[in-house]
Coordinates of C-alpha atoms in Angstrom, one line a residue:
X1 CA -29.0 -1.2 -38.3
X2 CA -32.8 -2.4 -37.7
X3 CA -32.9 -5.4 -35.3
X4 CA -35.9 -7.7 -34.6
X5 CA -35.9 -9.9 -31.4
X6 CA -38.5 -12.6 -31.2
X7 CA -39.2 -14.0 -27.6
X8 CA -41.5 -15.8 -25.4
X9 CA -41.4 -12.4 -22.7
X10 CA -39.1 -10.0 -21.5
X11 CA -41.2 -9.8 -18.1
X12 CA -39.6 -12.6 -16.2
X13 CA -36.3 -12.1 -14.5
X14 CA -34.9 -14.9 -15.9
X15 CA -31.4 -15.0 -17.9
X16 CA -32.9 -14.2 -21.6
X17 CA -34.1 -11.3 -20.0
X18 CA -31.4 -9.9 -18.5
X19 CA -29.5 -10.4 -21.5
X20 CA -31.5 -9.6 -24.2
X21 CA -32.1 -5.9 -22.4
X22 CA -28.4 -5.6 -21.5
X23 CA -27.5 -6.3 -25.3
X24 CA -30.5 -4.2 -26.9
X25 CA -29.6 -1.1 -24.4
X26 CA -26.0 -1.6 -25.6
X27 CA -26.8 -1.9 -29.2
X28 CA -29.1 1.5 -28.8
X29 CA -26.8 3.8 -26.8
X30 CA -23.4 2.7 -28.5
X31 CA -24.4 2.3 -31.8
X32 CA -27.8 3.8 -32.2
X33 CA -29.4 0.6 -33.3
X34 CA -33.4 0.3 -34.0
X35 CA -34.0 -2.1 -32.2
X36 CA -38.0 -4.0 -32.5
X37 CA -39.2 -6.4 -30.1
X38 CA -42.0 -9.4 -30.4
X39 CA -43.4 -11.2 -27.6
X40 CA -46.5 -13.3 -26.8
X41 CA -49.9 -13.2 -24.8
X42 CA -48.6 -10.0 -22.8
X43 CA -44.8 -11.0 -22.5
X44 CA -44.1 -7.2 -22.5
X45 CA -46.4 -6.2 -19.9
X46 CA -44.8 -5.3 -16.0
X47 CA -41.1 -5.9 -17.3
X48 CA -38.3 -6.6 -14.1
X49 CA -35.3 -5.9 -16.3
X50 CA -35.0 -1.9 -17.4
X51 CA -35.2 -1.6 -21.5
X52 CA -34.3 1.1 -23.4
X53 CA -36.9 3.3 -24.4
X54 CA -36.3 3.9 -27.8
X55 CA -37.2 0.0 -27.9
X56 CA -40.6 -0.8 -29.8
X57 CA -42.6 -3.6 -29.0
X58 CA -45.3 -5.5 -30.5
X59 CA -47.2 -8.6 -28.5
X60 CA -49.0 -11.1 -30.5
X61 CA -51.7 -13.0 -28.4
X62 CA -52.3 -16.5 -29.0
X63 CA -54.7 -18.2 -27.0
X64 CA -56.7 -20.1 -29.2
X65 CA -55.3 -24.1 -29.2
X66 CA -51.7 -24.9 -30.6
X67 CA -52.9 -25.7 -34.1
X68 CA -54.8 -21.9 -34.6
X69 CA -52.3 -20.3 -32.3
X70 CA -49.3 -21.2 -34.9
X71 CA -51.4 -20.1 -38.1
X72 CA -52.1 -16.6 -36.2
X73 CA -48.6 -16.5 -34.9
X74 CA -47.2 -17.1 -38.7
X75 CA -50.0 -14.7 -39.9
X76 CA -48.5 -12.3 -37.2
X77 CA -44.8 -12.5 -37.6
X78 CA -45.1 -12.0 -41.5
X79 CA -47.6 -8.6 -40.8
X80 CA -45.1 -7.3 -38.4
X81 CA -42.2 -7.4 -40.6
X82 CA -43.2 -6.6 -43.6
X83 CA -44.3 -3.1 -41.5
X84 CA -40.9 -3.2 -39.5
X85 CA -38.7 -3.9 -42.5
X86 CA -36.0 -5.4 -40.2
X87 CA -32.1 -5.8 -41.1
X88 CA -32.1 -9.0 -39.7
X89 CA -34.3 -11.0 -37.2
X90 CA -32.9 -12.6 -33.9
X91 CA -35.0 -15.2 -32.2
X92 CA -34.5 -16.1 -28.8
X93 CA -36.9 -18.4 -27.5
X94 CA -36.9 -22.2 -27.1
X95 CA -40.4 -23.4 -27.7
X96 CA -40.7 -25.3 -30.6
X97 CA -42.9 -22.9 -32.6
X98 CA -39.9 -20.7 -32.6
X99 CA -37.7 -23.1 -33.9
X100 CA -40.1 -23.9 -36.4
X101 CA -39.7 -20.0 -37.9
X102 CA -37.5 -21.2 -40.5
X103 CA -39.9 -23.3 -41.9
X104 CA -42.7 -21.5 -42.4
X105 CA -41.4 -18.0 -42.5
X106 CA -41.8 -16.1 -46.0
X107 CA -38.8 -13.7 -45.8
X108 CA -35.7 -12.5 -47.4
X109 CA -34.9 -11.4 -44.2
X110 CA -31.9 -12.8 -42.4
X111 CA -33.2 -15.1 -39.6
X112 CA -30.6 -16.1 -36.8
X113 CA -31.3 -18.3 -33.8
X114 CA -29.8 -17.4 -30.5
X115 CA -29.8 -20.5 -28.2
X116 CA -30.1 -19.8 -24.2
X117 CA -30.9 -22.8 -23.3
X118 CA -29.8 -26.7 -23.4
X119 CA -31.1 -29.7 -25.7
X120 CA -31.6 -31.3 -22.2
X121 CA -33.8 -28.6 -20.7
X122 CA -37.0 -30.9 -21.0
X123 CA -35.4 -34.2 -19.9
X124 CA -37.0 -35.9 -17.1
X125 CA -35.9 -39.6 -16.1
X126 CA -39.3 -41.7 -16.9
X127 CA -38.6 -43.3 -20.7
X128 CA -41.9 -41.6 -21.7
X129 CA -39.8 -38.4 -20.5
X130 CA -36.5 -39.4 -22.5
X131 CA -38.6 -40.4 -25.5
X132 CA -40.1 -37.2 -26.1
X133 CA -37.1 -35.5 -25.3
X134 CA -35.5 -37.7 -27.7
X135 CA -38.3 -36.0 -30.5
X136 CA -38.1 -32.7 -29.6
X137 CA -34.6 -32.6 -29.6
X138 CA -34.2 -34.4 -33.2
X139 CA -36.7 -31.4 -34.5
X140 CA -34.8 -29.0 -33.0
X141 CA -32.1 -30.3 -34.4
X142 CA -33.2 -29.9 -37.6
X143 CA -34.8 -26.9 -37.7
X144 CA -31.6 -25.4 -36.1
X145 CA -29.8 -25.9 -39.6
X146 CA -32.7 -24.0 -41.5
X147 CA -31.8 -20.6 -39.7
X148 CA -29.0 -18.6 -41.8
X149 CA -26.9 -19.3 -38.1
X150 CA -27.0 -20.9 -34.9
X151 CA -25.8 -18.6 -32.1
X152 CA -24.7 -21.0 -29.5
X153 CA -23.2 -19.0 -26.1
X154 CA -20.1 -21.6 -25.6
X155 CA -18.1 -24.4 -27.5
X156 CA -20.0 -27.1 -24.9
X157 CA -23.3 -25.9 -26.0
X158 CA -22.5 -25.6 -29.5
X159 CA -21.4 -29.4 -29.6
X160 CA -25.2 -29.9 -28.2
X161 CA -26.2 -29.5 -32.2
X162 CA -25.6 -31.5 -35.1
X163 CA -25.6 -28.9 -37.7
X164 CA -23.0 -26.9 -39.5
X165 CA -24.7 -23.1 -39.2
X166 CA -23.2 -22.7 -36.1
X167 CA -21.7 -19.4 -34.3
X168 CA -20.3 -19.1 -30.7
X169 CA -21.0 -15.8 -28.8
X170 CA -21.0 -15.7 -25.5
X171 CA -23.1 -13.8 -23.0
X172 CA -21.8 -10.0 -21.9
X173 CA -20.8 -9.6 -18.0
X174 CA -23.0 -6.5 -17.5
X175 CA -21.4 -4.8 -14.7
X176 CA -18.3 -3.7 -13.6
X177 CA -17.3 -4.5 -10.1
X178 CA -14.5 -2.7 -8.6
X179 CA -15.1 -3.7 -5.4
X180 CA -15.1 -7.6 -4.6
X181 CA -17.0 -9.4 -1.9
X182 CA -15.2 -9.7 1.0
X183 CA -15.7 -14.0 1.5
X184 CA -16.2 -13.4 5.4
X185 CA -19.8 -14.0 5.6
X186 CA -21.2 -17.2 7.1
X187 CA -23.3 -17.4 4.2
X188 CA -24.4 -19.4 0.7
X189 CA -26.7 -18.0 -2.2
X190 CA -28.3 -19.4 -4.8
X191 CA -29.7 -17.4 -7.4
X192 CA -32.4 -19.9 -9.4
X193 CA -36.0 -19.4 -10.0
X194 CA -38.1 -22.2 -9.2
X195 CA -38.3 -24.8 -11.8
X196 CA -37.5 -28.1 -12.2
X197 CA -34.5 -27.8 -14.2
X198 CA -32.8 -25.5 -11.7
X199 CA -32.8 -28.1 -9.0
X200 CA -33.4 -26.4 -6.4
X201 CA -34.9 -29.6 -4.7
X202 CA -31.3 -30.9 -4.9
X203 CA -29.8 -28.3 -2.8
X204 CA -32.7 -28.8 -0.6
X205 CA -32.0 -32.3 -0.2
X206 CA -28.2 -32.1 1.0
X207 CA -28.5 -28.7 3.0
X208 CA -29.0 -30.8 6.1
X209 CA -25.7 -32.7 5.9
X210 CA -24.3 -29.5 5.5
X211 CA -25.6 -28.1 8.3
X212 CA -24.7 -30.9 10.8
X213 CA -21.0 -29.7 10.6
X214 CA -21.7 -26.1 10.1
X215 CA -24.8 -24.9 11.7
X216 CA -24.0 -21.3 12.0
X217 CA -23.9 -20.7 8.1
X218 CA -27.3 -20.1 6.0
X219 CA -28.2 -20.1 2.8
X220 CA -30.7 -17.8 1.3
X221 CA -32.5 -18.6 -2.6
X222 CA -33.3 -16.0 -4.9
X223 CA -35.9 -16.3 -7.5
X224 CA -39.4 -16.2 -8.6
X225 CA -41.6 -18.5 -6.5
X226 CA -43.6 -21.4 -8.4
X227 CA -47.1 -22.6 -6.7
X228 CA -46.8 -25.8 -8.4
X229 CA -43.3 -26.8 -6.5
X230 CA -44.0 -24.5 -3.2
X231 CA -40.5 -25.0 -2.3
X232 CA -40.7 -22.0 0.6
X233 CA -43.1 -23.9 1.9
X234 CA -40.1 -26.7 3.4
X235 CA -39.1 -25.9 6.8
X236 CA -35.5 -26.5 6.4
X237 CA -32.8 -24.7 9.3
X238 CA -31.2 -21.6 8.1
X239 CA -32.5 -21.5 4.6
X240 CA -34.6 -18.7 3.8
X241 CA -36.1 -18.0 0.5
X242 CA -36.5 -14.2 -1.4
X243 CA -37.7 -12.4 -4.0
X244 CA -35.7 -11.4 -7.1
X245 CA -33.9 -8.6 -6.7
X246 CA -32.2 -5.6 -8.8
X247 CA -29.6 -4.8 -7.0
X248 CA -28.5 -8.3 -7.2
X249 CA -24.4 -7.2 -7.3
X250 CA -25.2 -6.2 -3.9
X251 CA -26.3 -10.3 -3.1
X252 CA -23.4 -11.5 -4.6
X253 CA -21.1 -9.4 -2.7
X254 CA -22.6 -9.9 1.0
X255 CA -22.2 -13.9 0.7
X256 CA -19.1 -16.0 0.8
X257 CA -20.3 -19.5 -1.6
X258 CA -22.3 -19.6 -4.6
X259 CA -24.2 -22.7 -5.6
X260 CA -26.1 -24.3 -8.4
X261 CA -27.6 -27.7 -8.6
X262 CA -29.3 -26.9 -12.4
X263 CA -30.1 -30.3 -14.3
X264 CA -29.1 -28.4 -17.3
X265 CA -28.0 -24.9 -18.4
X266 CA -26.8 -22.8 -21.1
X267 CA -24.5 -20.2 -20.4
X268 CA -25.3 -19.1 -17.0
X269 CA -25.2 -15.6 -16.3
X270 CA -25.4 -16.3 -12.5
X271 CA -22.0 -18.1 -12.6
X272 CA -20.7 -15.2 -14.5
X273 CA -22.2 -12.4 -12.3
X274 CA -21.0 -13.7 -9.4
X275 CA -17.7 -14.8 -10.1
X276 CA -17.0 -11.7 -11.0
X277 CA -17.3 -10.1 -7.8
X278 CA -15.0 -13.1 -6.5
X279 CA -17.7 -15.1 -5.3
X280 CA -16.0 -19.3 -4.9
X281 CA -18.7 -21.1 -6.8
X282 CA -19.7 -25.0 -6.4
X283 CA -22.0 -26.6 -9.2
X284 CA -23.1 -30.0 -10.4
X285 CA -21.1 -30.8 -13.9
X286 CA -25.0 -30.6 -15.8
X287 CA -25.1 -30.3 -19.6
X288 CA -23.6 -28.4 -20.7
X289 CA -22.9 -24.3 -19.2
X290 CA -21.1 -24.9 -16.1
X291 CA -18.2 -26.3 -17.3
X292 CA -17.4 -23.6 -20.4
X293 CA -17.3 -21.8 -17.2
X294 CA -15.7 -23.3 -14.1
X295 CA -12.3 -24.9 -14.2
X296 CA -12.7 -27.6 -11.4
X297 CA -10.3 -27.0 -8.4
X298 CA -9.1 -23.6 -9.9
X299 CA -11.9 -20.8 -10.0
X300 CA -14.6 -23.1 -8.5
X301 CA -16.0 -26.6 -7.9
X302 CA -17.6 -29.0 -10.8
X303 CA -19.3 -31.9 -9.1
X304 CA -20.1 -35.2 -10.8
X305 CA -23.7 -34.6 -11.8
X306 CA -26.2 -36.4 -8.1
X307 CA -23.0 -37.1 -6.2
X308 CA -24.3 -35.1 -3.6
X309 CA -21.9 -36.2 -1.2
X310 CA -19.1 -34.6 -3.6
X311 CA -20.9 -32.0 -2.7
X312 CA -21.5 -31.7 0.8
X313 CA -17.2 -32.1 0.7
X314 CA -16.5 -29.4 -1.2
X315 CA -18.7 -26.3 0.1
X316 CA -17.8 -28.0 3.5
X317 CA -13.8 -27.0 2.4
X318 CA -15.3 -24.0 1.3
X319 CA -16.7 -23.1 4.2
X320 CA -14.2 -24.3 6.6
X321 CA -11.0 -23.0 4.9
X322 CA -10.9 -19.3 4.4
X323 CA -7.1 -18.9 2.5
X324 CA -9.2 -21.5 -0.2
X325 CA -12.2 -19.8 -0.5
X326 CA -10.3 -16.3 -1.0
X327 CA -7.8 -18.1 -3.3
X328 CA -10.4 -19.4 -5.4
X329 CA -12.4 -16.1 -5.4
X330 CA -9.6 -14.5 -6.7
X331 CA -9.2 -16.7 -9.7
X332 CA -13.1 -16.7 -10.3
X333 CA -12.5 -12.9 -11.0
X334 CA -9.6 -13.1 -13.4
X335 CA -11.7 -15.8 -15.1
X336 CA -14.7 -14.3 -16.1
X337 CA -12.7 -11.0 -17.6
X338 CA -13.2 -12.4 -21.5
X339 CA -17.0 -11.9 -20.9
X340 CA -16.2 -8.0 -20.7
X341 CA -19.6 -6.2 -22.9
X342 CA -17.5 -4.4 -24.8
X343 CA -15.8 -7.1 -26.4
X344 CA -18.8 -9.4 -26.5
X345 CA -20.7 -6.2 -28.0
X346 CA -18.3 -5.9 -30.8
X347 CA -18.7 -9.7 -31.7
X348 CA -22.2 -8.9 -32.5
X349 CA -21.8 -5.9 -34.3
X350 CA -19.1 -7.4 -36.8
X351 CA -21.5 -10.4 -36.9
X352 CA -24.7 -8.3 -37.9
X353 CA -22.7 -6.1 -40.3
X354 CA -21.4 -9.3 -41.6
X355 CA -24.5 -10.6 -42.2
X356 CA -26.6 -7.9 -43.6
X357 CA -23.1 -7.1 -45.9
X358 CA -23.5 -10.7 -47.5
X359 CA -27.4 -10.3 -47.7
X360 CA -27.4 -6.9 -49.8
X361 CA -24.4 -8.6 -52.4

């Protein structure tokens, strides 16, 4: 089987990343897949995430104004799989170039779309924010029917779409942890890197409150630092701010609370990760990936999206009672079991054979 992933980058250590080199590494090693993949202006350059090296990769630059840069990026694509010859293609980005593919694409070459991200991942609250949110969503939208299928990682973020292409395939739980963390540490993580629709500034904004009853816990923020939103740069009482990290199983299992104030997500492999190691985890009810994954009051928290003093109440409990936050650990772990690789894995591979079977007939 030939595979072709198109992406923005692979050199982030965001969630597309981490998935798309768990998946392609799996695809390799079990399988012995050939696996191809296209990024843009460098996006394969210093990677965080380790790919298989078998892997080939191909970076198309575009940095000559929107209009040119989707003529050469079309003029690109076409030269690069006509050489590569591709089973099927697999994009996984959410600019709407990529969504575009569809449209001006000359191939008979399956074309899938695997979404990792929200129809709400642009919304801001200003009406000239909501109307062009409104547009780009409604051209998603359509384009999203002209793929041969829509990948969607969860029934919540399928109903997102209006179309009738649609798959549901969730994202794989990488590791297995044997071990889980021990919920004794006076201390919160939040694994997010700095962007607007993480919401970082909302945790930032109730921490305080927090800390009034319980001074004596922290909480520490992974992720990539942004300039424009210099939130390390607050000088807020026991929160401290680092790097992303590999070892990140390692995080999960020193802390005792997991967080997330994201505006929107997809599937989040965070909430996955750590629950997995039996990590009690707290998030705002955003559109649309926290709830295909949290059962409110039973393996974590959903709080009604800016009730922040929801909130404050409920990693206050978490905190104070330790037979609750152990409880709920414990059913976090058992939960997140149906995200096991190897069955994920063998979703795709049935779904690939499936389609390239129905493409040679």
């Amino acid at each position: 089987m030939k595979l072709l992933y198109i992406t923005q980058r692979i050199n982030e250590e965001g969630g597309i990343q981490r998935v798309l080199s768990v998946k392609t590494n799996y695809l390799i090693e079990k399988w012995n897949y050939q696996i191809s993949i296209i990024t843009q202006n460098d996006g394969d350059s210093d990677v965080f995430f380790e790919f298989n090296k078998a892997i080939r990769f191909y970076d198309i630059s575009l940095k000559k104004g929107k209009v040119l840069n989707l003529f050469e990026y079309k003029k690109q694509l076409q030269k690069h799989i006509s050489f590569l010859k591709p089973d099927c293609i697999i994009v996984c980005d959410f600019a709407l170039k990529s969504f575009s593919i569809p449209l001006f694409l000359k191939t008979d070459v399956p074309v899938i779309f695997e979404a990792h991200g929200s129809r709400f991942n642009e919304y801001r609250k200003t009406f000239f924010g909501r109307f062009t949110g409104k547009l780009k969503y409604e051209y998603r939208n359509y384009c999203a029917s002209k793929f041969l299928f829509f990948v969607a990682l969860s029934k919540e973020s399928l109903k997102e779409w209006s179309i009738k292409n649609g798959r549901i395939i969730s994202n794989p739980l990488w590791f297995k942890m044997s071990q889980p963390a021990k919920l004794e540490e006076k201390k919160i993580i939040m694994v997010a890197r700095h962007s607007y629709e993480k919401g970082i500034d909302r945790i930032l904004k109730i921490w305080p409150f927090i800390m009034q009853k319980h001074p004596e816990w922290t909480l520490e923020i992974f992720g990539k630092a942004n300039k424009a939103l210099q939130f390390e740069k607050q000088q807020i009482n026991n929160v401290t701010f680092s790097n992303p990290v590999h070892n990140i199983q390692e995080v999960y299992q020193a802390a005792s609370i997991l967080v997330m104030t994201s505006r929107n997500e997809a599937l989040p492999m965070v909430l996955i990760e750590a629950m997995s190691v039996g990590l009690p985890c707290i998030a705002y009810d955003c559109p649309v990936g926290p709830k295909a994954i949290i059962r409110n009051n039973e393996n974590g928290f959903l709080i009604e999206e800016e009730n922040e003093k929801s909130f404050v109440e409920k990693v206050s409990l978490l905190m104070e009672d330790e037979i609750i936050r152990k409880k709920m650990g414990h059913k976090a772990q058992e939960s997140v079991q149906k995200y096991d690789i190897d069955l994920i894995m063998d979703q795709w591979k049935n779904f690939f054979e499936e389609i390239v079977k129905a493409n040679l007939s």
